[in-house]
Coordinates of C-alpha atoms and ligand atoms in Angstrom, one line a residue:
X313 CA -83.1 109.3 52.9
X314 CA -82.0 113.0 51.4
X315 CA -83.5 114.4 49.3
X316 CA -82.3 113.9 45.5
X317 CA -81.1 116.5 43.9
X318 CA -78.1 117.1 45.8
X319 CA -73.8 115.5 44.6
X320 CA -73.2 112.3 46.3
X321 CA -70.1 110.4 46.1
X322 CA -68.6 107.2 47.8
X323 CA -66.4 104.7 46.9
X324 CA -68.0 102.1 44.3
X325 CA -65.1 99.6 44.8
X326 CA -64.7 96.8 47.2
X327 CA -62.3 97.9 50.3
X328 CA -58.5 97.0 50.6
X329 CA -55.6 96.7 48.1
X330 CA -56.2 96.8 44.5
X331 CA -54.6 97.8 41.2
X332 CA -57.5 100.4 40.7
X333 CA -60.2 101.1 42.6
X334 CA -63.1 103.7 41.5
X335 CA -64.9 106.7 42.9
X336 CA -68.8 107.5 41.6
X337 CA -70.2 110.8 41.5
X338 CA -73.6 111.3 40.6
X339 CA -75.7 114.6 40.9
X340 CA -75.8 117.9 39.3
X341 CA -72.8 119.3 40.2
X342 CA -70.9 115.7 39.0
X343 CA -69.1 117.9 36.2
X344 CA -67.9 120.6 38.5
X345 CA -66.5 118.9 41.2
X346 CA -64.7 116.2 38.7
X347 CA -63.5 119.7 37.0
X348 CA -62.2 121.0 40.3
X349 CA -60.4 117.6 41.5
X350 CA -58.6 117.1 38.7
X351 CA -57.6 120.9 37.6
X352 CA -59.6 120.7 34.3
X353 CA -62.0 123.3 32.8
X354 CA -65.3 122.9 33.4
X355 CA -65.9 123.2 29.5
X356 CA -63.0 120.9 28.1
X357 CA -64.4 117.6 29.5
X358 CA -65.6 115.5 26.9
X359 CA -68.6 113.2 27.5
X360 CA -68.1 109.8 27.6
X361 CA -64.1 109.8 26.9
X362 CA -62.0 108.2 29.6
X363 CA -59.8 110.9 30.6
X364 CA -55.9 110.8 31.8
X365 CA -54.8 113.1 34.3
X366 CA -54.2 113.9 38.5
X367 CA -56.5 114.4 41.6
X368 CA -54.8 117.8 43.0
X369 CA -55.6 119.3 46.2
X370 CA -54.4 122.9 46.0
X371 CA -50.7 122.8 44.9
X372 CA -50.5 119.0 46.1
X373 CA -50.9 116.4 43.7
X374 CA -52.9 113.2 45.2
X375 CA -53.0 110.5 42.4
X376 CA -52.5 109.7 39.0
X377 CA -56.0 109.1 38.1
X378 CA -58.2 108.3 34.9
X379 CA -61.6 110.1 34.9
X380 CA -64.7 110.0 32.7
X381 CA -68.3 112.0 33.2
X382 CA -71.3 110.5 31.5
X383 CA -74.2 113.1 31.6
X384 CA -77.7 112.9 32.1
X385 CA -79.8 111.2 31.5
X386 CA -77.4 108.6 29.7
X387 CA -75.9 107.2 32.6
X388 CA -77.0 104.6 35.6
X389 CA -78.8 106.5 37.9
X390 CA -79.4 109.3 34.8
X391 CA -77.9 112.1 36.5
X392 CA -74.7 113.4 35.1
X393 CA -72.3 111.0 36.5
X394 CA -68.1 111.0 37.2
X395 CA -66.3 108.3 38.1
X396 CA -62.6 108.7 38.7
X397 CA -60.3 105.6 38.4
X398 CA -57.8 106.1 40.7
X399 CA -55.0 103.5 42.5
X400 CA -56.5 101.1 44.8
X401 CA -56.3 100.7 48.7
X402 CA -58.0 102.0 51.6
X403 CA -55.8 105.4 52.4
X404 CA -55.6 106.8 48.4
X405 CA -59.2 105.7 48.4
X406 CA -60.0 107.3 51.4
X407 CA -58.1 110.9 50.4
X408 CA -59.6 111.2 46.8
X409 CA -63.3 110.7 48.1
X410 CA -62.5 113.4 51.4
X411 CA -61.4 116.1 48.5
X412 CA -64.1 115.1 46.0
X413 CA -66.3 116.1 49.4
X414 CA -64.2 119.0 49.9
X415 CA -65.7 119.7 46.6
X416 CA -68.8 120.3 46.9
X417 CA -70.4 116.2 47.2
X418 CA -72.1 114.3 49.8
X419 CA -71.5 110.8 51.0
X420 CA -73.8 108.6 49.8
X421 CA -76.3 106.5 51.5
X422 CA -76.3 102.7 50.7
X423 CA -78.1 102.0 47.9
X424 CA -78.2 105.8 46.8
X425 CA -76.9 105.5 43.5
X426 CA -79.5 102.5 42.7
X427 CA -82.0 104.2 44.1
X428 CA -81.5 107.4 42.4
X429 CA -81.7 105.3 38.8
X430 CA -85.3 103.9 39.6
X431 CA -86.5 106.7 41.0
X432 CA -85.4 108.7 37.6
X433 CA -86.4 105.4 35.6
X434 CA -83.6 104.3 34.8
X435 CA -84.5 100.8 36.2
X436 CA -87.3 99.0 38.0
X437 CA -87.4 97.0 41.1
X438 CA -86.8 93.9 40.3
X439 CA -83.7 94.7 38.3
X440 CA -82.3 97.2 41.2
X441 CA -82.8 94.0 43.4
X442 CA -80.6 91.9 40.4
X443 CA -77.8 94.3 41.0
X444 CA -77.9 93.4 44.6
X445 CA -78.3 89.9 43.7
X446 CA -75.5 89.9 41.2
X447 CA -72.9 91.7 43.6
X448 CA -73.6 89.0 46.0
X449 CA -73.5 86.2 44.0
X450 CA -71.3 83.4 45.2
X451 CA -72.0 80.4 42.4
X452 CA -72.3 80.8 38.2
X453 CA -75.8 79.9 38.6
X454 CA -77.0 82.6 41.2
X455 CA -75.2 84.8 38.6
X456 CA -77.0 83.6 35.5
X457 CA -80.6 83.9 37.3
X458 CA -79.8 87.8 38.3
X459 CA -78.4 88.5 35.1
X460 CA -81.4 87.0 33.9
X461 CA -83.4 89.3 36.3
X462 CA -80.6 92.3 35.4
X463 CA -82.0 91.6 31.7
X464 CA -85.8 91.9 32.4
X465 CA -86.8 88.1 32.7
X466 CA -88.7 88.5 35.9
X467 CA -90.0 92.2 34.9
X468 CA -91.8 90.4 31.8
X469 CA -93.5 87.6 33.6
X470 CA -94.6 90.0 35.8
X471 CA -96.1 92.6 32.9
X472 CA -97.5 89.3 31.6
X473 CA -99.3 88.6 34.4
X474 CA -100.5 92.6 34.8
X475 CA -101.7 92.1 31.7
X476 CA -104.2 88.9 32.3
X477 CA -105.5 90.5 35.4
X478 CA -106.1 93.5 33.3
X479 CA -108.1 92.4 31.1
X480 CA -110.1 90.1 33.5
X481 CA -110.3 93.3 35.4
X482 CA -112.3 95.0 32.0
X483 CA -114.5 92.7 31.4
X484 CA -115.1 92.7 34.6
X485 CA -116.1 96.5 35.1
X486 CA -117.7 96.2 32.0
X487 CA -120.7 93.9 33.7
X488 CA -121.0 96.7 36.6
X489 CA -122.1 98.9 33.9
X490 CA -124.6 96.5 32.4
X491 CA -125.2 94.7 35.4
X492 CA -129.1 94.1 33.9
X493 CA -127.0 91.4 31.4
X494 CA -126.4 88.7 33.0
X495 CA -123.3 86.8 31.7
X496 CA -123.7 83.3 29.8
X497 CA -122.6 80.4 31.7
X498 CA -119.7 79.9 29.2
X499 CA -118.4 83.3 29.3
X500 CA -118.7 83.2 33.1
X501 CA -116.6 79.7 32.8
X502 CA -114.5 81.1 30.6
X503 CA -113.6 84.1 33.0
X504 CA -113.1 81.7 36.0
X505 CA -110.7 79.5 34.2
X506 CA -108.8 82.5 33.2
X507 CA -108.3 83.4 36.5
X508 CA -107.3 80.5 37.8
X509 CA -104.8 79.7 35.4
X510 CA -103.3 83.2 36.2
X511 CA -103.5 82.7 39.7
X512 CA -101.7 79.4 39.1
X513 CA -98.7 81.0 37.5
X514 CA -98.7 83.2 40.2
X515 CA -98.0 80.4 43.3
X516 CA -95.4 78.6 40.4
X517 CA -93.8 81.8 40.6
X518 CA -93.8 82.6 43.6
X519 CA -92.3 78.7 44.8
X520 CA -89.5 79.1 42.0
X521 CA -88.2 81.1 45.4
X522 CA -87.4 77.8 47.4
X523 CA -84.7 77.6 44.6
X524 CA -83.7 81.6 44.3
X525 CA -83.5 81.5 47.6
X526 CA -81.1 78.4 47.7
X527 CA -79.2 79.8 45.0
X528 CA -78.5 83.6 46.5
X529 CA -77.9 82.8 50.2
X530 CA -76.7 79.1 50.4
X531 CA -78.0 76.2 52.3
X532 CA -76.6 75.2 55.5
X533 CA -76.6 71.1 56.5
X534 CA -75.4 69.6 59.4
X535 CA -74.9 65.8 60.3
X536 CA -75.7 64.5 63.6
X537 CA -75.6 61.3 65.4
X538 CA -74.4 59.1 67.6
X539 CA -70.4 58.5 68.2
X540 CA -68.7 56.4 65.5
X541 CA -71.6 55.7 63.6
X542 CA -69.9 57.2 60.3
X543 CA -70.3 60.8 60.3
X544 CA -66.9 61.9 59.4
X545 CA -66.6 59.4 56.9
X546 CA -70.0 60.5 55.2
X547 CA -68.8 64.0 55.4
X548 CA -65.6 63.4 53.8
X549 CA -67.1 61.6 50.9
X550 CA -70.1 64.3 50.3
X551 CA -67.1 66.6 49.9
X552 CA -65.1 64.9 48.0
X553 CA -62.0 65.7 50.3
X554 CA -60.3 64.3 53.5
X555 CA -61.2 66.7 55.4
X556 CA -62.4 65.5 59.1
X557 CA -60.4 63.2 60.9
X558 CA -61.8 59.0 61.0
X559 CA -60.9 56.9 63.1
X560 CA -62.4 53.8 64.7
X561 CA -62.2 55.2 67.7
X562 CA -65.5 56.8 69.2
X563 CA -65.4 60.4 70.1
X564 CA -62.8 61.1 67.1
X565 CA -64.7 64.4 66.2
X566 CA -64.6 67.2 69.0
X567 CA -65.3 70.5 67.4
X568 CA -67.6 70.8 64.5
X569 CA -66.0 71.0 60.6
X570 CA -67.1 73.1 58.4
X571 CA -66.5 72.6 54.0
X572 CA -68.4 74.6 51.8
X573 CA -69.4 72.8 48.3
X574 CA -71.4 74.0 45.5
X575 CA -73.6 71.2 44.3
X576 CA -75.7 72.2 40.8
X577 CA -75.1 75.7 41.0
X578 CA -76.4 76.1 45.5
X579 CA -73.7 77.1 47.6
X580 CA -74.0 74.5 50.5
X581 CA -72.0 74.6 54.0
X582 CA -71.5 71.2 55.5
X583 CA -71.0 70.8 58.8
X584 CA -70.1 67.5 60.8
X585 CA -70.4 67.7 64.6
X586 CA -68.8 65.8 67.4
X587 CA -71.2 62.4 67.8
X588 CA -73.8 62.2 70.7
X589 CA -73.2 60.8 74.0
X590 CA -73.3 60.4 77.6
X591 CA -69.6 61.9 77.4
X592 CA -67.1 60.9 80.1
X593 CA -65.3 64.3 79.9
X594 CA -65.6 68.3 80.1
X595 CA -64.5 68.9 76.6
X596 CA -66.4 66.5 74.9
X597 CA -69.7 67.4 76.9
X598 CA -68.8 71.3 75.4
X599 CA -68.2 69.4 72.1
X600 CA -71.5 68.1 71.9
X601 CA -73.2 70.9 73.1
X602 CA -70.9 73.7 70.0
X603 CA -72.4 70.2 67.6
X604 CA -76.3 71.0 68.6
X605 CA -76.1 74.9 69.4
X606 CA -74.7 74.7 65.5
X607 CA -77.2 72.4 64.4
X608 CA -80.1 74.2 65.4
X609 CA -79.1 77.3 63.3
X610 CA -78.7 75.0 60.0
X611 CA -81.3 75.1 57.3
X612 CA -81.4 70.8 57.1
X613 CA -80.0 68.1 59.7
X614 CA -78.8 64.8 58.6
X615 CA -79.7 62.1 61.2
X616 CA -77.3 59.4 60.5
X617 CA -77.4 56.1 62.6
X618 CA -75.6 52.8 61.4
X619 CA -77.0 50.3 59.5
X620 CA -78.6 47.6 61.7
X621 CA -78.2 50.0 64.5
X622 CA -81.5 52.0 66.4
X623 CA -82.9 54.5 64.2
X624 CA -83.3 58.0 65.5
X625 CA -86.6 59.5 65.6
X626 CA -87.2 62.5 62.3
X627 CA -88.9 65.7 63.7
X628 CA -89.8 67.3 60.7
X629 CA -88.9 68.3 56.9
X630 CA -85.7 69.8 58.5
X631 CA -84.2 66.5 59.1
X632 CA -83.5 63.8 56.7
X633 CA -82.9 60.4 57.8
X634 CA -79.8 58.7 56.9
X635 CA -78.3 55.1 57.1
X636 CA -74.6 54.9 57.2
X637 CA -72.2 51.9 56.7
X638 CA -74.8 50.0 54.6
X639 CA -72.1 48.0 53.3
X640 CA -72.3 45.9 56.0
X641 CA -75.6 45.2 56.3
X642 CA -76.3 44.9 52.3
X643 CA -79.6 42.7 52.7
X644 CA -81.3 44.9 55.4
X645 CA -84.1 46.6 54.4
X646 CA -82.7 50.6 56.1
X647 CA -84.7 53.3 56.9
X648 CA -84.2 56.8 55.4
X649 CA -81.3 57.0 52.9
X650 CA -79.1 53.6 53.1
X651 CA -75.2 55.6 52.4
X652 CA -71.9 54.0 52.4
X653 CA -68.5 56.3 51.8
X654 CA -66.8 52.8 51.9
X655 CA -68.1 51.8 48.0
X656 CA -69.8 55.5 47.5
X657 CA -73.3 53.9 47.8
X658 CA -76.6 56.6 48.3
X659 CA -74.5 59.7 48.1
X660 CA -76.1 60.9 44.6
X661 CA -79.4 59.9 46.3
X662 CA -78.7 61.8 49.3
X663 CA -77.3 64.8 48.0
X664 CA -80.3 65.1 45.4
X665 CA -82.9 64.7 48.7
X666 CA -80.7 67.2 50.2
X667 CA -81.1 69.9 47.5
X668 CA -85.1 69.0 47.0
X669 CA -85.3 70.0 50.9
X670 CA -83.8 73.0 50.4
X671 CA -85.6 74.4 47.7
X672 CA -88.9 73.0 48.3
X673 CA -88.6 71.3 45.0
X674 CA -89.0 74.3 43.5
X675 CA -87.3 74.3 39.6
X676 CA -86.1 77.3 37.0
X677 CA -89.6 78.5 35.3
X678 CA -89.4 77.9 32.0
X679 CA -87.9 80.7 31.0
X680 CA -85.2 80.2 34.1
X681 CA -86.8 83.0 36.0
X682 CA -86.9 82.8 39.3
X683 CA -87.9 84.6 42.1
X684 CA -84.5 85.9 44.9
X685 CA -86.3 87.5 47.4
X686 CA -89.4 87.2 50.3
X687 CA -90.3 91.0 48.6
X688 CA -90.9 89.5 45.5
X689 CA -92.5 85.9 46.9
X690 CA -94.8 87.4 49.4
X691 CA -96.6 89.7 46.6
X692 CA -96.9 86.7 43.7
X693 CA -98.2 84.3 46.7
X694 CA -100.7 87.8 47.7
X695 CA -101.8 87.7 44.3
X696 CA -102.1 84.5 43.6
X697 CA -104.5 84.1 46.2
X698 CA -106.6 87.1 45.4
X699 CA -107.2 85.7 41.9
X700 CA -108.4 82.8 43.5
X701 CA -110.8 84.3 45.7
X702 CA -111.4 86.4 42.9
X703 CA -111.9 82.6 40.6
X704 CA -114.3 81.6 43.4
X705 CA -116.7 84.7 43.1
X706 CA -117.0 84.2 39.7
X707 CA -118.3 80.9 40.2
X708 CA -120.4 81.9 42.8
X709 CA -122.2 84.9 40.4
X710 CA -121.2 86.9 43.5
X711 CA -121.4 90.8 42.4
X712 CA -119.2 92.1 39.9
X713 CA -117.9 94.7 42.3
X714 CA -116.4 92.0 45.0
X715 CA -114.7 90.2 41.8
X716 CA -113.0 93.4 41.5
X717 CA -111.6 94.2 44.8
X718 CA -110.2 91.0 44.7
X719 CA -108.4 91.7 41.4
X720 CA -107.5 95.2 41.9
X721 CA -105.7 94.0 45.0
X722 CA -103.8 91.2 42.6
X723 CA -102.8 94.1 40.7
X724 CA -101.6 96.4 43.0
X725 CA -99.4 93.3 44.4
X726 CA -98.2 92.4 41.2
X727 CA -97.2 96.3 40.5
X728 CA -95.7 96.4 43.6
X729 CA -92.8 93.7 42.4
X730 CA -91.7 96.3 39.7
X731 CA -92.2 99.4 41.9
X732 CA -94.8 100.7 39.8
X733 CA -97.1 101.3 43.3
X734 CA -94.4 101.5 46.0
X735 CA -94.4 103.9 48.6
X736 CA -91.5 105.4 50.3
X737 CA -91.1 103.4 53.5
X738 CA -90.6 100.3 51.6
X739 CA -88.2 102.1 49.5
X740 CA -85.9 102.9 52.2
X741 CA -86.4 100.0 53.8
X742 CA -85.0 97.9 50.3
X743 CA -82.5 100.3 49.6
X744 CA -80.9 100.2 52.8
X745 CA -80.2 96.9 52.3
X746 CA -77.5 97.3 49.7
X747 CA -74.1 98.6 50.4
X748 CA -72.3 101.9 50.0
X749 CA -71.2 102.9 46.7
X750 CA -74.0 100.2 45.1
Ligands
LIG1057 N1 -67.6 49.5 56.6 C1 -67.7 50.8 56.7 N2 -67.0 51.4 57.7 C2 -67.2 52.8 57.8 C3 -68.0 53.5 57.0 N3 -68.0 54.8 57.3 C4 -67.2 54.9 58.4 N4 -66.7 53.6 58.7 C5 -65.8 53.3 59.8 O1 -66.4 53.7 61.1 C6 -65.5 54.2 62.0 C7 -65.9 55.5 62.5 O2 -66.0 56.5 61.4 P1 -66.1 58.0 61.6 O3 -66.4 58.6 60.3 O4 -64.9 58.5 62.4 O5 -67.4 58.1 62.5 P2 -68.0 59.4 63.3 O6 -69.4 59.2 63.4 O7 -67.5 60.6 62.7 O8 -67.4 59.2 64.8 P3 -67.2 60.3 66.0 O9 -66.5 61.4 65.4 O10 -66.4 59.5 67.0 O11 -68.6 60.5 66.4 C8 -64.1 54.3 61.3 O12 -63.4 53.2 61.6 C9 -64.5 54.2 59.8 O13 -63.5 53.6 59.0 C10 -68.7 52.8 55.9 O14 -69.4 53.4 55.1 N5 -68.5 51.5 55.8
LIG1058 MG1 -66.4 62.2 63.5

């Protein structure tokens, strides 16, 4: 990273055509470059008022452009900071930011402009990481949890926690310095059980990322199985559209489809493969092959055999088992989930198992925060089991000072969700995630 301090610029706006699209400046020297681009006086732009007026590069006039400075320390990253609304599309785009560079600015970094608000407090961690998550959000309900996070949700159950280690972490200091007291049993009960219930909100936390997870990046299912055993058919149904061909006919499906549905707010890809066997030709054999090469990358496999017919063997919480056709066979007692896209039967059942997979059964806290990223999981898990090692000290009468290694290192974890203990490295390594202009 550069050093702050510096102008940088870059376009905040997606790439390709638009009706506008907008370049950010942010840095000292925001007012005097937006000054020289546009032809204005440095002294006759008003803060805050969205401006009318042209992007000039000597005697050449570049775009018809509205313009606005915001100064510091009232704007996102709380340096002064211009932004000039200018025509969309890659070329304009790309001329206004090379003469805003001309100027005097630097390109930023990705991530810069985020990174500059937290490191001026304009933001903490987990909110920079809800603008990330916000950007990227592909369903309403990804959306509503990072607005949540955007809003401070996660940054308050994680204070509250700080808090009840905190105060643990007193009284626990305060029996180093009288260590000739000896506690009474129910105070010493009393202190366990606090810890534990804090550790406890920690891990619920922390698993509420089964879901984030789910909800930010997708889940990825594919459906295997033998030829003709109903695969397409399921497919089509789960979807709700014809979209793989059927046929009686077995080998019908040769490459892998793909649909993408959202089911209660999770993206989810669905992917139906060419069905397994001994094939008798080249392109099927490659056809299988594409089926399992793609299965093997998916987050869940559906094993789908026909009602009546052998059932497959499940190799783990990655594959659910799932009996097709069942209409046939209604007085079997099936294996796994009994399906039928004839008369719809099992596909609320399925689709339910399918999502409790994914997110480890994980639910919304009560306050719908949850938890988007490993970052964030890793450190709640960490100090969730610090405070229980810290719990089982306590019971043990094990010295004070022990107690407090273990809580002092479930507060530096905790801490480290919000950035309040962070140290560079991890910094870049966060920030570089995000994209230019972000
Ligand atoms: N009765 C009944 N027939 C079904 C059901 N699902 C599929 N079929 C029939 O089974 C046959 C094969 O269906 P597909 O969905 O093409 O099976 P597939 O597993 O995709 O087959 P391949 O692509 O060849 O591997 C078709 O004739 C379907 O009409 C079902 O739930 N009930
Ligand atoms: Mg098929």
């Amino acid at each position: 990273m550069h050093p702050a301090g510096d102008t940088i610029a870059a376009i905040a706006t997606p790439l390709g055509a638009g009706g506008v699209g907008i370049i950010r400046i942010s840095g000292p020297a925001s007012a005097r470059i937006l000054a020289e681009v546009t032809g204005c006086k440095p002294e006759s732009l008003r803060e805050r008022y969205l401006d009318y007026g042209h992007v000039w590069d000597g005697e050449r006039c570049l775009d018809e452009v509205l313009f606005v400075l915001m100064r510091a320390p009232r704007s996102f990253t709380g340096e002064d900071v211009a932004e000039i609304h200018a025509h969309g599309g890659d070329a304009n785009m790309g001329m206004i930011l090379r003469r805003v560079i001309a100027a005097g600015g630097r390109h930023a970094q990705p991530g810069e402009f985020t990174r500059r608000a937290f490191e001026n407090r304009r933001i903490d961690l987990t909110r920079a990481e809800a603008i990330a998550d916000i950007v990227n959000a592909s369903s309403e309900k990804a959306l509503r949890v990072a607005q949540g996070q955007l809003r401070g949700q996660l940054r308050a159950s994680i204070d509250a926690l700080i808090d009840r280690v905190m105060e643990l972490l007193a009284e626990t200091e305060a029996g180093i310095d009288f260590p000739e007291e000896d506690l009474p049993p129910s105070e010493r009960d009393r202190q366990e059980a606090h810890a534990i219930e804090t550790a406890r909100r920690c891990q619920e936390l922390a698993a509420s990322f089964g879901l984030g997870r789910a909800l930010q990046h997708g889940i990825d299912v594919v459906l295997r199985g033998p030829v003709n055993v109903g695969k397409s058919s399921l497919f089509n149904a789960l979807i709700g559209q014809e979209r793989a061909l059927v046929h009686a006919e077995a080998g019908t499906t040769r490459d892998y489809v793909e649909a993408s549905v959202v089911w209660e707010g999770v993206p989810v890809t669905l992917v139906d493969t060419a069905g397994e066997r001994r094939a008798d030709s080249d392109v099927e054999d490659r056809g299988i092959a594409m089926g399992a090469e793609r299965a093997a990358k998916a987050d869940l496999e559906l094993l789908v055999y026909q009602a009546g017919g052998l059932v497959p063997e499940v190799a783990g919480s990655r594959q659910i088992l799932v009996a097709s056709k069942a209409d046939l066979e209604p007085s079997a007692e099936l294996v796994g989930i009994a399906t039928s896209s004839l008369d719809r039967q099992g596909l609320d059942e399925l689709r339910a198992e399918i999502l409790r997979r994914c997110t480890d059964g994980a639910s919304e806290g009560a306050e719908g925060v949850v938890v988007t990223n490993e970052r964030q999981r890793s450190r709640l898990a960490g100090a969730g089991t610090a405070l229980s090692a810290a719990a089982g000290l306590i019971a043990s009468r094990a010295p004070a000072e022990l107690v407090v290694v273990e809580l002092t290192t479930a507060r530096q974890l905790l801490a480290e969700i919000t950035g309040e203990e962070i140290g560079d490295e991890m910094l870049d390594e966060l920030f570089s995630r995000f994209c230019i202009g972000k």
